[in-house]
Coordinates of C-alpha atoms in Angstrom, one line a residue:
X1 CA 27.3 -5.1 8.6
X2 CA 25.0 -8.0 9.8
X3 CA 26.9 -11.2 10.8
X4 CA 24.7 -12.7 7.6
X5 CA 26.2 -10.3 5.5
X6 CA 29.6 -10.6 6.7
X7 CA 29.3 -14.3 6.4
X8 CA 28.5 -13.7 2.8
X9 CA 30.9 -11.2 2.1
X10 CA 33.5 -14.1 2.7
X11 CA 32.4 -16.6 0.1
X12 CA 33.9 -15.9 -2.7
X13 CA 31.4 -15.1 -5.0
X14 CA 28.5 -14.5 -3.1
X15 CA 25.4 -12.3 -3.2
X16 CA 25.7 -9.8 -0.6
X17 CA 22.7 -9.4 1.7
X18 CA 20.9 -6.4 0.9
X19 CA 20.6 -3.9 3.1
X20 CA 16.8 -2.6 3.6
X21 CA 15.8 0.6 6.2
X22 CA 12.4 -1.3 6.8
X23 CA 11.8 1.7 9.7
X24 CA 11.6 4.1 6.6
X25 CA 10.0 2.1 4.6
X26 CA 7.3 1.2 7.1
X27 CA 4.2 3.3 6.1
X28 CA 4.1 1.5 3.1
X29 CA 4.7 -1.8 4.7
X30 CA 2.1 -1.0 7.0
X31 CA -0.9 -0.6 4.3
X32 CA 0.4 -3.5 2.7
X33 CA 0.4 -5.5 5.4
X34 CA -3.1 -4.1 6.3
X35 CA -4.1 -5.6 3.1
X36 CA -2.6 -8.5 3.3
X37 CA -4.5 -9.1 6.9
X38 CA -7.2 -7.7 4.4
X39 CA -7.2 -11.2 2.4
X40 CA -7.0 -13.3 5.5
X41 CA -10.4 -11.9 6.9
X42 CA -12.1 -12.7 3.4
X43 CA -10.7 -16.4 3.7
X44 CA -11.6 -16.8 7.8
X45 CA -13.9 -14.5 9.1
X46 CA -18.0 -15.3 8.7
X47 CA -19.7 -12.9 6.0
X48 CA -21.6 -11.0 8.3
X49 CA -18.4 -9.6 10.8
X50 CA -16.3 -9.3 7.8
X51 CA -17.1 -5.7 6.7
X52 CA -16.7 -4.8 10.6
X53 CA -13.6 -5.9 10.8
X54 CA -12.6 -4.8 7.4
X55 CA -13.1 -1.5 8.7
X56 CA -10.6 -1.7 11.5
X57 CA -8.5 -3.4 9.5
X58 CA -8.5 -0.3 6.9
X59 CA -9.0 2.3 8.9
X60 CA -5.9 1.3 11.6
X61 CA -3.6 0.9 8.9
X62 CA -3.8 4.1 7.1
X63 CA -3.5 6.0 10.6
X64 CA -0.6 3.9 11.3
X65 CA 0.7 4.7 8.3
X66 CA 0.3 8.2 8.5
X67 CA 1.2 8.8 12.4
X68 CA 4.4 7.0 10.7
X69 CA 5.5 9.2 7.8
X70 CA 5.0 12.1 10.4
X71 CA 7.5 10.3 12.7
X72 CA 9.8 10.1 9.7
X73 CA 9.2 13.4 8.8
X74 CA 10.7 14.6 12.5
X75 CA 13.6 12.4 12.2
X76 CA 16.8 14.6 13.1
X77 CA 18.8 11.8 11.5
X78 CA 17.4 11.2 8.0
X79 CA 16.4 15.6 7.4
X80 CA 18.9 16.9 9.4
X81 CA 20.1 20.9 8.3
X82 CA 22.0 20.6 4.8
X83 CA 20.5 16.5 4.5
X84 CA 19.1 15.6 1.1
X85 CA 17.4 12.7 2.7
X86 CA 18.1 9.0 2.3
X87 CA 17.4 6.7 -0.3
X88 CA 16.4 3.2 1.5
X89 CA 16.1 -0.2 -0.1
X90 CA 19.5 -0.3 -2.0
X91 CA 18.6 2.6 -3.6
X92 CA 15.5 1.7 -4.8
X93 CA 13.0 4.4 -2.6
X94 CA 13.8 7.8 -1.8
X95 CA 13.0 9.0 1.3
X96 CA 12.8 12.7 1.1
X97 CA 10.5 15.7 2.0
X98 CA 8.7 15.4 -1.2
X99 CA 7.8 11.6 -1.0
X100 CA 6.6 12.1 2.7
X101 CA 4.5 15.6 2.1
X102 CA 3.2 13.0 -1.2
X103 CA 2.2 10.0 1.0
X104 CA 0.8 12.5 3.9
X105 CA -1.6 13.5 1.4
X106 CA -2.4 10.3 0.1
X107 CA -2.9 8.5 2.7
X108 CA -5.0 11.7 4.3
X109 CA -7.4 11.6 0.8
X110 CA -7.1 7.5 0.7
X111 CA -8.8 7.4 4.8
X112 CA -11.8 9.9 3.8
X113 CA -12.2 8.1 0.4
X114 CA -12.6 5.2 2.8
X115 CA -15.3 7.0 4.6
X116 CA -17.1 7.0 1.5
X117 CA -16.5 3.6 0.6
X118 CA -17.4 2.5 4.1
X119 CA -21.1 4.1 3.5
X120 CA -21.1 3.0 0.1
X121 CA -21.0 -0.5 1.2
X122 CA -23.6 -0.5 4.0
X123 CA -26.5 2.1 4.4
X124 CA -27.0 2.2 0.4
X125 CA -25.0 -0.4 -1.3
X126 CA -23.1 1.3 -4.2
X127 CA -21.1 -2.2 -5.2
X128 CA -21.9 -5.1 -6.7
X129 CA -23.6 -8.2 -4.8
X130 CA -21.6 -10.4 -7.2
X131 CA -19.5 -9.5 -9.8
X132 CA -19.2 -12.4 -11.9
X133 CA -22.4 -12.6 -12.2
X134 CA -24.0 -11.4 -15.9
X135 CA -26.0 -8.0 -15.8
X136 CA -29.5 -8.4 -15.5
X137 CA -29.1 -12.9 -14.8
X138 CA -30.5 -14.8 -12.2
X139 CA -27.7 -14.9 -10.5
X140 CA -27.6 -11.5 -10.2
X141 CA -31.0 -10.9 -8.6
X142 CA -30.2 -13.9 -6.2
X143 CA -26.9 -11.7 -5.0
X144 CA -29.1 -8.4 -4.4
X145 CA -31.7 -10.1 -2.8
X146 CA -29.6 -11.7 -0.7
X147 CA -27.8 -8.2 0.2
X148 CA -24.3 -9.7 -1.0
X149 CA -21.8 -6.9 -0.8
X150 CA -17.7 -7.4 -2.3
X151 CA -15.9 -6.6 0.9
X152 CA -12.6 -7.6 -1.2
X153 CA -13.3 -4.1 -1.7
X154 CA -11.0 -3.2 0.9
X155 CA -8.1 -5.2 0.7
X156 CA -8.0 -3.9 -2.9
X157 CA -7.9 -0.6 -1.9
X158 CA -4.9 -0.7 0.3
X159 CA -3.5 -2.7 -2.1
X160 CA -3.7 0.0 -4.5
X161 CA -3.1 2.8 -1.8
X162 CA 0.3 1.2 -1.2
X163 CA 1.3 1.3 -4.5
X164 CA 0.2 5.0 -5.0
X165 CA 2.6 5.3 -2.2
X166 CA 5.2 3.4 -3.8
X167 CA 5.3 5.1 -7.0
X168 CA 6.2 8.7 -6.2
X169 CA 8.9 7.4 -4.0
X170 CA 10.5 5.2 -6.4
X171 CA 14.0 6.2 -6.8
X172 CA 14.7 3.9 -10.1
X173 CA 12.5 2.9 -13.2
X174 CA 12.0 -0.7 -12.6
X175 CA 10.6 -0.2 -9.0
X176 CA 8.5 2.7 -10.4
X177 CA 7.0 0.4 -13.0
X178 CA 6.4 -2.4 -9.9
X179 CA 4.5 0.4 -8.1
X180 CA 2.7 1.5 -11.3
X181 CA 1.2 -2.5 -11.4
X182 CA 0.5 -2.6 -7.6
X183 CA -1.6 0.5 -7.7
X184 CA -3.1 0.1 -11.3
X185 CA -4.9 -3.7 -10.7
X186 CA -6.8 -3.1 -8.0
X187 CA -8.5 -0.1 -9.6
X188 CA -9.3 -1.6 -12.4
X189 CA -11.2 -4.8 -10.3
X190 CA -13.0 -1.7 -8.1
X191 CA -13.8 0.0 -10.9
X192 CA -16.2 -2.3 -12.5
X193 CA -17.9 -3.2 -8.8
X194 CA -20.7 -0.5 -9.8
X195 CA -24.3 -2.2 -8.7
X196 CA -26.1 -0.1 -11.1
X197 CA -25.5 0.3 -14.7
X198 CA -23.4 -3.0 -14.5
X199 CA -23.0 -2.9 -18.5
X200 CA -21.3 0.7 -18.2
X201 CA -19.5 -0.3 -14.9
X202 CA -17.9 -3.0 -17.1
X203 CA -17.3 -1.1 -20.3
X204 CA -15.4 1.3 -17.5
X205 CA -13.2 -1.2 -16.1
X206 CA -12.1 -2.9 -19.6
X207 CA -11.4 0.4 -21.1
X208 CA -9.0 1.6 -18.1
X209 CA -7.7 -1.9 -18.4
X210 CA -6.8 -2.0 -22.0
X211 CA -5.6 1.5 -22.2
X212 CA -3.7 1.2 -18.8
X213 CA -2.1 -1.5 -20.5
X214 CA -1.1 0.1 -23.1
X215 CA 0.2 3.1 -21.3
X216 CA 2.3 0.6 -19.1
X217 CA 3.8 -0.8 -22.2
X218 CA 5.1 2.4 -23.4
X219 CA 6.5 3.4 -20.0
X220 CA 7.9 -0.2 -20.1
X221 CA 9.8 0.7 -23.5
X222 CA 10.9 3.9 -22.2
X223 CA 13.0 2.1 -19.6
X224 CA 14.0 0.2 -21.8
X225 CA 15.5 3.1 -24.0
X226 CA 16.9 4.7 -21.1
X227 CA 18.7 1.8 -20.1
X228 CA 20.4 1.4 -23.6
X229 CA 21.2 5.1 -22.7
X230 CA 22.7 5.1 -19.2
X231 CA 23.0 1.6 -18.6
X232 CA 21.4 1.7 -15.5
X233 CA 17.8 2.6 -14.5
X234 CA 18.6 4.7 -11.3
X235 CA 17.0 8.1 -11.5
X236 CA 20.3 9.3 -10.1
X237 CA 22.4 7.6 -12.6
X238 CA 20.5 8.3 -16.1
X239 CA 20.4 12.2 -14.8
X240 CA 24.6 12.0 -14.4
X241 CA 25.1 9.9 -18.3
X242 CA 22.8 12.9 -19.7
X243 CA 24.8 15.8 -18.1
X244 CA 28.0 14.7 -19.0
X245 CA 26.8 13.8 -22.9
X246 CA 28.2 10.5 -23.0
X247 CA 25.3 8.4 -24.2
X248 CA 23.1 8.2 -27.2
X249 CA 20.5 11.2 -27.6
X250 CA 18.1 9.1 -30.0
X251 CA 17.9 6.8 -26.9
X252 CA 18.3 9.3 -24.3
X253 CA 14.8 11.4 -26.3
X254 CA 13.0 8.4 -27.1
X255 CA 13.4 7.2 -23.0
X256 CA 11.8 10.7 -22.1
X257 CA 9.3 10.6 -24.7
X258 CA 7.8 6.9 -23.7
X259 CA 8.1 7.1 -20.3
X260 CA 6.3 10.7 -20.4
X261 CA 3.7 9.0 -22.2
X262 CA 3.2 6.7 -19.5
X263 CA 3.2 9.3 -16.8
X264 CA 0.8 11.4 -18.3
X265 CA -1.8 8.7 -19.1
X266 CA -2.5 8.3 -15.6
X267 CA -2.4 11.7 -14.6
X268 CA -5.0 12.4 -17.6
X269 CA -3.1 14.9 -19.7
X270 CA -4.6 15.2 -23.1
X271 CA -4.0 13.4 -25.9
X272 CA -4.0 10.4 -23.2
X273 CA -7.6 11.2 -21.1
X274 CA -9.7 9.5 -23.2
X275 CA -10.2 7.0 -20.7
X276 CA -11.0 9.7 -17.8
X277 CA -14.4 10.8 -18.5
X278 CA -15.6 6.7 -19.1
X279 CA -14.2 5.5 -15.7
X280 CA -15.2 8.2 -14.0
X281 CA -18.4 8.0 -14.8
X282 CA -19.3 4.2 -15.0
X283 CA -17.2 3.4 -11.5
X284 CA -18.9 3.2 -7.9
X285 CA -18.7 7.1 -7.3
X286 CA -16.5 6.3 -4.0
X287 CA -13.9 4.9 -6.2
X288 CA -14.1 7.8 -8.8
X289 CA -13.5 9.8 -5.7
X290 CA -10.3 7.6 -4.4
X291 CA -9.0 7.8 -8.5
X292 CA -9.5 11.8 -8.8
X293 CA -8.1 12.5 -5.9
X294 CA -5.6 9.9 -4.4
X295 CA -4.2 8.5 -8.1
X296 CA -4.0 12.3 -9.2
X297 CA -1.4 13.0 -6.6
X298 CA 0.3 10.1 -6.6
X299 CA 0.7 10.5 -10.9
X300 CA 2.0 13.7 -10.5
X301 CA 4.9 13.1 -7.7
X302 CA 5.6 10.1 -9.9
X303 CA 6.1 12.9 -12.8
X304 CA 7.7 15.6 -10.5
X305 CA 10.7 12.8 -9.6
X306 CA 11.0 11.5 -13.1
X307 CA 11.4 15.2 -14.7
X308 CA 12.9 16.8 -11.9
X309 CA 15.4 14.5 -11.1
X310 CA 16.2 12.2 -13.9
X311 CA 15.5 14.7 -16.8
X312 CA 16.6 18.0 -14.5
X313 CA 19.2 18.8 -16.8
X314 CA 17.4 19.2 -19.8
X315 CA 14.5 21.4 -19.4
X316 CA 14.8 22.7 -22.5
X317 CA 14.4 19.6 -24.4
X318 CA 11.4 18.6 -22.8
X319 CA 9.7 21.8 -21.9
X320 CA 8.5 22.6 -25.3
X321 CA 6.6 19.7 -25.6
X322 CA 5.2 19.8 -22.3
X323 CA 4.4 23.5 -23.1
X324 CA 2.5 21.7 -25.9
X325 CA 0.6 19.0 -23.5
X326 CA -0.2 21.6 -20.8
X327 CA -1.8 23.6 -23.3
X328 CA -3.9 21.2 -24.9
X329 CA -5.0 19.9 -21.1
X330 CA -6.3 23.2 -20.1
X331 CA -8.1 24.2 -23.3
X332 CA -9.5 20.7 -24.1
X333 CA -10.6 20.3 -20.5
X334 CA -12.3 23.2 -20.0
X335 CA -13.9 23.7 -23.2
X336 CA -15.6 19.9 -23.8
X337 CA -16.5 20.2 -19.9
X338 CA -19.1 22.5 -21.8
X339 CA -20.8 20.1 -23.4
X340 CA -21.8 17.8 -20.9
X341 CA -24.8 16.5 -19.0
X342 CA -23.5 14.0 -16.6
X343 CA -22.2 15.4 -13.6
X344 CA -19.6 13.0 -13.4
X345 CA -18.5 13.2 -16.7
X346 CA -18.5 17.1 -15.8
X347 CA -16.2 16.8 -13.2
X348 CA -13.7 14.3 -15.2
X349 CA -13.4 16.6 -17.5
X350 CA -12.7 19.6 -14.9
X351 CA -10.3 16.8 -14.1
X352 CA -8.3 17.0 -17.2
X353 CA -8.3 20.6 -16.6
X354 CA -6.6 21.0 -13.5
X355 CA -3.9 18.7 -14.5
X356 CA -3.4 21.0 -17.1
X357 CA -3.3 24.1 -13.9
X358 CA -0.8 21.6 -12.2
X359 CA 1.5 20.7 -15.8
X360 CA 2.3 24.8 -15.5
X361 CA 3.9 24.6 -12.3
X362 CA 5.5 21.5 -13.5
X363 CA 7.0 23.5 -16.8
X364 CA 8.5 25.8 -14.5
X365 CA 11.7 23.2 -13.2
X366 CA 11.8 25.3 -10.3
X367 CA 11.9 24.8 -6.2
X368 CA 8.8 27.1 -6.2
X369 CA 7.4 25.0 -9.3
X370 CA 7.4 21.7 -6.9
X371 CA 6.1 23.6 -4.2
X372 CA 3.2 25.0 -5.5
X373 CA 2.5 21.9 -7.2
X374 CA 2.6 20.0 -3.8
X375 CA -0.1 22.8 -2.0
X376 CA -2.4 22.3 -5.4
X377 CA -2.6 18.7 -5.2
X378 CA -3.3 18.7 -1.3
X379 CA -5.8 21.1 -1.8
X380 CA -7.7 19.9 -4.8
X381 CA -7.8 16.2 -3.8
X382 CA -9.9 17.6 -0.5
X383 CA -12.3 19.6 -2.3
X384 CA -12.6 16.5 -5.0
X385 CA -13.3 14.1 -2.4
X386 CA -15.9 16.4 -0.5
X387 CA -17.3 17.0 -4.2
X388 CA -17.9 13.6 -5.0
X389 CA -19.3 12.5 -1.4
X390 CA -22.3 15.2 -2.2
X391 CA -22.9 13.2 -5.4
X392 CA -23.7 10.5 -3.5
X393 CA -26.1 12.0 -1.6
X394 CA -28.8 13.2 -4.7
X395 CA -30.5 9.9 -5.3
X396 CA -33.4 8.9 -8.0
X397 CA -35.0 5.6 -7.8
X398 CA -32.2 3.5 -9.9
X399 CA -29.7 4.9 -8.1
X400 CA -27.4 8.3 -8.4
X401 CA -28.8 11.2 -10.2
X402 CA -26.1 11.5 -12.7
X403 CA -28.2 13.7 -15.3
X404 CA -27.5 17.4 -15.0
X405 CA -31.1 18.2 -15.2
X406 CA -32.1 16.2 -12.2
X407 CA -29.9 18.5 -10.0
X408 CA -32.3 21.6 -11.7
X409 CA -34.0 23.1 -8.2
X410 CA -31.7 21.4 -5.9
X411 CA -30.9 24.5 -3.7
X412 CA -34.8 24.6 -2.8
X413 CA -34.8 20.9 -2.2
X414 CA -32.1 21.0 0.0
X415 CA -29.9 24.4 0.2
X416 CA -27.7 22.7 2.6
X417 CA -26.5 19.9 -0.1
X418 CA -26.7 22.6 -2.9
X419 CA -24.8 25.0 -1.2
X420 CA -22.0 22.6 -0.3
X421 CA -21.3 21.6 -3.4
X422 CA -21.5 25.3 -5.1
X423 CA -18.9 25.8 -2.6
X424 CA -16.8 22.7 -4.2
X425 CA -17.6 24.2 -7.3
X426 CA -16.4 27.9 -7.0
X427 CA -13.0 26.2 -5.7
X428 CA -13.1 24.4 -9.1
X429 CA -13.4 27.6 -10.6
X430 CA -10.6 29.4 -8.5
X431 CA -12.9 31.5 -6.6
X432 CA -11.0 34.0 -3.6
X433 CA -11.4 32.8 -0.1
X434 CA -11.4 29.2 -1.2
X435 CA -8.4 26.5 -1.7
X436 CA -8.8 26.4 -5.2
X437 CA -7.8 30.2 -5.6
X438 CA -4.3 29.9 -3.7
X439 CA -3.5 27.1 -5.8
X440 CA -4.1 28.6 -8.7
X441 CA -2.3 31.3 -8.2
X442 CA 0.6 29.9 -6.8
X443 CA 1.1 27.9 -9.9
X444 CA 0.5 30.5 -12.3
X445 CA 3.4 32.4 -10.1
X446 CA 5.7 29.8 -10.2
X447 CA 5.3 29.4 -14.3
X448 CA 5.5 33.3 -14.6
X449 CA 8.7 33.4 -12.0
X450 CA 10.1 30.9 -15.0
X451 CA 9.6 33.0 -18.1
X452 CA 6.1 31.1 -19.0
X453 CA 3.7 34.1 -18.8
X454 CA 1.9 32.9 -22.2
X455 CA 1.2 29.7 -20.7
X456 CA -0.2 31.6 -18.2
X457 CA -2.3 33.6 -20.2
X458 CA -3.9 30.2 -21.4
X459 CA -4.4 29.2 -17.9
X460 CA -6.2 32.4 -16.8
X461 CA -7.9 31.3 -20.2
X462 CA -8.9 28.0 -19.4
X463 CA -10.1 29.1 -16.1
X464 CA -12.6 32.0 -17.4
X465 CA -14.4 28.9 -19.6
X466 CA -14.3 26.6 -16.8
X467 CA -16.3 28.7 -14.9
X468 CA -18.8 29.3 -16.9
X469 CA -19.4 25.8 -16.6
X470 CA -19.8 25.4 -12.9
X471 CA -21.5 28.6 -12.7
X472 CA -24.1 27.0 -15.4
X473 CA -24.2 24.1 -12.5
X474 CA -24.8 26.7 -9.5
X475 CA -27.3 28.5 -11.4
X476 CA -29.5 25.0 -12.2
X477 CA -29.6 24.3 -8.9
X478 CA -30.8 27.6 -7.1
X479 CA -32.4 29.5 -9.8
X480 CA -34.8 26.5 -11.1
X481 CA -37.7 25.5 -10.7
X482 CA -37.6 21.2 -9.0
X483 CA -39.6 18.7 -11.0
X484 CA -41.9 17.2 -9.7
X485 CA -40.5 13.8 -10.1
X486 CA -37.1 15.5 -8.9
X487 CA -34.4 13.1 -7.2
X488 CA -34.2 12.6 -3.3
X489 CA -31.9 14.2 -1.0
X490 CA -30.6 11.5 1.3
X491 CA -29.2 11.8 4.6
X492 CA -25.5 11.1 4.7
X493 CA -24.6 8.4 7.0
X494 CA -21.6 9.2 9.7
X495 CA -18.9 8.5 7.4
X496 CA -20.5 10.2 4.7
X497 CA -20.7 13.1 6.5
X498 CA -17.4 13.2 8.0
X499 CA -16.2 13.2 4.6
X500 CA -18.2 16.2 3.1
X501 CA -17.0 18.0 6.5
X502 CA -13.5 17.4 6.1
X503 CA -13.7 18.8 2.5
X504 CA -15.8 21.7 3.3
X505 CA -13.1 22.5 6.4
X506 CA -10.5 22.3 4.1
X507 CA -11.9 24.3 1.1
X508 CA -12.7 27.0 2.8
X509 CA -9.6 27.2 5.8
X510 CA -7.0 26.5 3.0
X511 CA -8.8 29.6 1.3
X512 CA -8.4 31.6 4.5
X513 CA -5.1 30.8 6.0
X514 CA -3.3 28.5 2.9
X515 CA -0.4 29.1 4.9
X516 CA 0.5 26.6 7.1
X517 CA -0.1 24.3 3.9
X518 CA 2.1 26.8 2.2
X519 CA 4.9 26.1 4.3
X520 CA 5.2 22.7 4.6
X521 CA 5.0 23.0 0.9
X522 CA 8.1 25.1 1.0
X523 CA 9.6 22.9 3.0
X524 CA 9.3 20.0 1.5
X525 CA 10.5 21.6 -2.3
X526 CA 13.7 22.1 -0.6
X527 CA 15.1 19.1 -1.0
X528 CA 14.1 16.8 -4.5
X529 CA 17.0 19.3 -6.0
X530 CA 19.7 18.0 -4.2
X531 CA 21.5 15.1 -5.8

């Protein structure tokens, strides 16, 4: 005990001291502080060295953060042979293998969604000049010409990369809700940043906004219920009150319900993506990138904790209903993927579809379940990422080529661009020798190993129409004939380049040899179940 604390614990009456592990806890400290020194360079530093030392800034803090979880991760202390980890903060953070494989991989995808943003904000500015300023006003065309660019951009993002890795490690409701703010706000700022096609950038960021609110209300009301139910908000605690039966079961199944609804907003289960394919789409494609892949993992260790550890006694109350959602996911995903002509709205929707691949492993309450889910989420955010960088290469005159049709004769264009993202697309479709193929298998497994073989069948499904779509895209591109007027090819600047590289690399080794991955996968699962 400190001597403050011991002084405390002798007045009578007194608050003790709390007691908080801030060397486990440091990862997350670190980005925060990162974007904290973030805000300080916006208030100090002169406009033009700002976005250079923005960079350092960003760049420093997620390696720091990330040579730090691995440090963690080797303690002999904290994950020690028969250890279920610690739980730091009073409780409030759970420092386990899950939350540190989680927060490896976010803070891996965050740093190459970076690179993007980096380019995105320099050799052709993605981002708004100023974005107070009314589409199409004076104002406006005085910010571009002046070659303003919103390097807030980056303190937002750590801002909102802490609290993605805040909110899988949350160990009770209230500090899951906190982390659920933190990492929601900043996204919704970035998200209407877009320098072109300011209107839809807008209409993005005021529908994720409204519905995010709405969403965070329900999840709000759920811990409320569960509260009434277990009279504490502790993961730990409400799963103990629902073994031993001794609260109410309208509470208990109204708690689950709301905060499920909350969960699976932002992971962009169906009936709650209707906001996907809209911010996806009218975002800065760099942020799209940071939201599909860095938000996605984050949502679903958020939902692997909650169900696994607070509702991990009653899989068979809330199974059948996420049976129900999983379903839907896949089916709708794949099948109004079909229908589109906007690449980005294409990939949203093969978005929703994959969460619907991931839900499967999720059904199955299993070690192997969490595992697999782990491996997919790693994998996929890579191959997103590198998917979404190429986008940003295939230019027209007002910007991205967004249309379908102007990608119709990329592959003689430029086979190099083509053929990278065909490759990001076959791992979409769950193609062999890529990343996307052991994932999808190893989820399937794990739902099979659990008695779900009909979900399974819907998955296998799901994944027969989906790729039909991308195939539809691979096709446009190399059998097609380029207009004339066809969009330009850019070169990718360094970071831009790194961070198609790092997703090709991955896609394809992860294909290859998935297991190294695999392992720490395994590892990791082995230790969410112990209470």
């Amino acid at each position: 005990m400190t001597p403050l604390a011991a002084a405390a614990a002798t007045v009578p009456g007194a608050i003790p001291a709390p007691s908080i592990e801030y060397g486990q806890l440091a990862p997350m400290l670190v980005v925060f502080a990162g974007a904290i020194i973030g805000v300080l360079v916006e208030a100090f530093v002169p406009r033009p060295l700002r976005r250079s030392v923005h960079l350092v800034v960003t760049f420093g803090a997620l390696l720091a953060a990330f040579i730090w979880t691995c440090v963690i991760a080797g303690s002999s202390t904290i994950f020690a042979k028969g250890s279920a980890g610690h739980v730091a903060a009073m409780g409030a953070v759970a420092v386990d293998r899950p939350t540190l494989f989680i927060q490896g991989t976010i803070l891996v995808l965050a740093f190459v969604s970076v690179l993007l943003i980096a380019d995105a904000s320099h050799d052709v500015p993605e981002f708004a000049g100023q974005a107070a300023a009314v589409p199409g006003s004076a104002e406006e065309r005085a910010s571009l010409l002046a070659g303003f660019v919103h390097t807030e951009i980056y303190p937002l993002t750590l801002f909102s990369v802490g609290g993605m890795m805040l909110f899988p490690a949350s160990s009770d409701l209230l500090t899951m809700f906190v982390a659920l703010e933190v990492l929601s706000l900043p996204l919704y700022l970035l998200c209407g940043l877009a320098r072109r096609r300011r209107l839809l950038s807008h209409e993005a960021a005021m529908k994720y906004f409204l519905l995010g609110a709405f969403s965070s209300a329900f999840f709000l009301f759920g811990i409320a219920m569960l509260y009434g139910f277990s009279g504490s908000v502790s993961l730990g605690k409400i799963a103990s009150v629902a073994a031993g039966n001794t609260g109410s079961d309208t509470l208990l199944f109204a708690g689950i319900a709301l905060t499920g609804v909350g969960l699976l907003f932002k992971v962009g289960a169906v009936p709650f993506q209707s906001w996907k394919p809209d911010v996806y789409q009218g975002a800065p494609t760099p942020i799209t990138a940071l939201m599909a892949s860095c938000v996605v993992v984050s949502a679903f260790g958020a939902l692997l904790r909650v169900f696994y550890v607070a509702f991990g006694n009653l899989t068979w109350d809330w199974r059948p209903a996420m049976w129900v959602v999983a379903v839907l996911t896949m089916v709708v995903g794949a099948v109004i993927a079909i229908t589109q002509t906007d690449v980005k709205r294409l990939l949203a929707y093969s978005s929703i579809a994959h969460a619907g691949f991931i839900l499967t492993a999720v059904i199955a309450a299993s070690q192997q379940g969490l595992s697999s889910s782990l491996f997919y989420l790693a994998s996929y955010g890579l191959t997103t990422v590198g998917a979404f960088a190429v986008i940003t290469l295939v230019r027209d005159p007002g910007g991205e080529a967004d249309h379908l049709s102007r990608w119709a004769g990329l592959g003689k264009r430029s086979p190099m661009v083509a053929g990278l993202f065909a490759l990001f697309l076959l791992a979409f479709a769950g193609i062999p020798l890529t990343s996307g193929f052991i994932g999808k298998f190893a989820v399937f497994q794990a739902a099979i190993a659990s008695g779900a073989t009909a979900l399974v069948i819907v998955g296998v499904v799901s994944s027969a129409v989906a790729a039909f779509f991308y195939v539809r895209v691979i096709v446009l591109m190399f059998f097609s004939e380029p207009a004339a007027d066809g969009p330009e090819v850019v070169r990718a600047g360094l970071f831009t380049g790194i961070a198609v590289a790092v997703g090709t690399v991955a896609t394809v080794f992860l294909g290859i040899v998935p297991e190294p991955l695999l392992s720490l996968a395994n590892h990791a699962a082995t230790q969410l179940f112990v209470r």
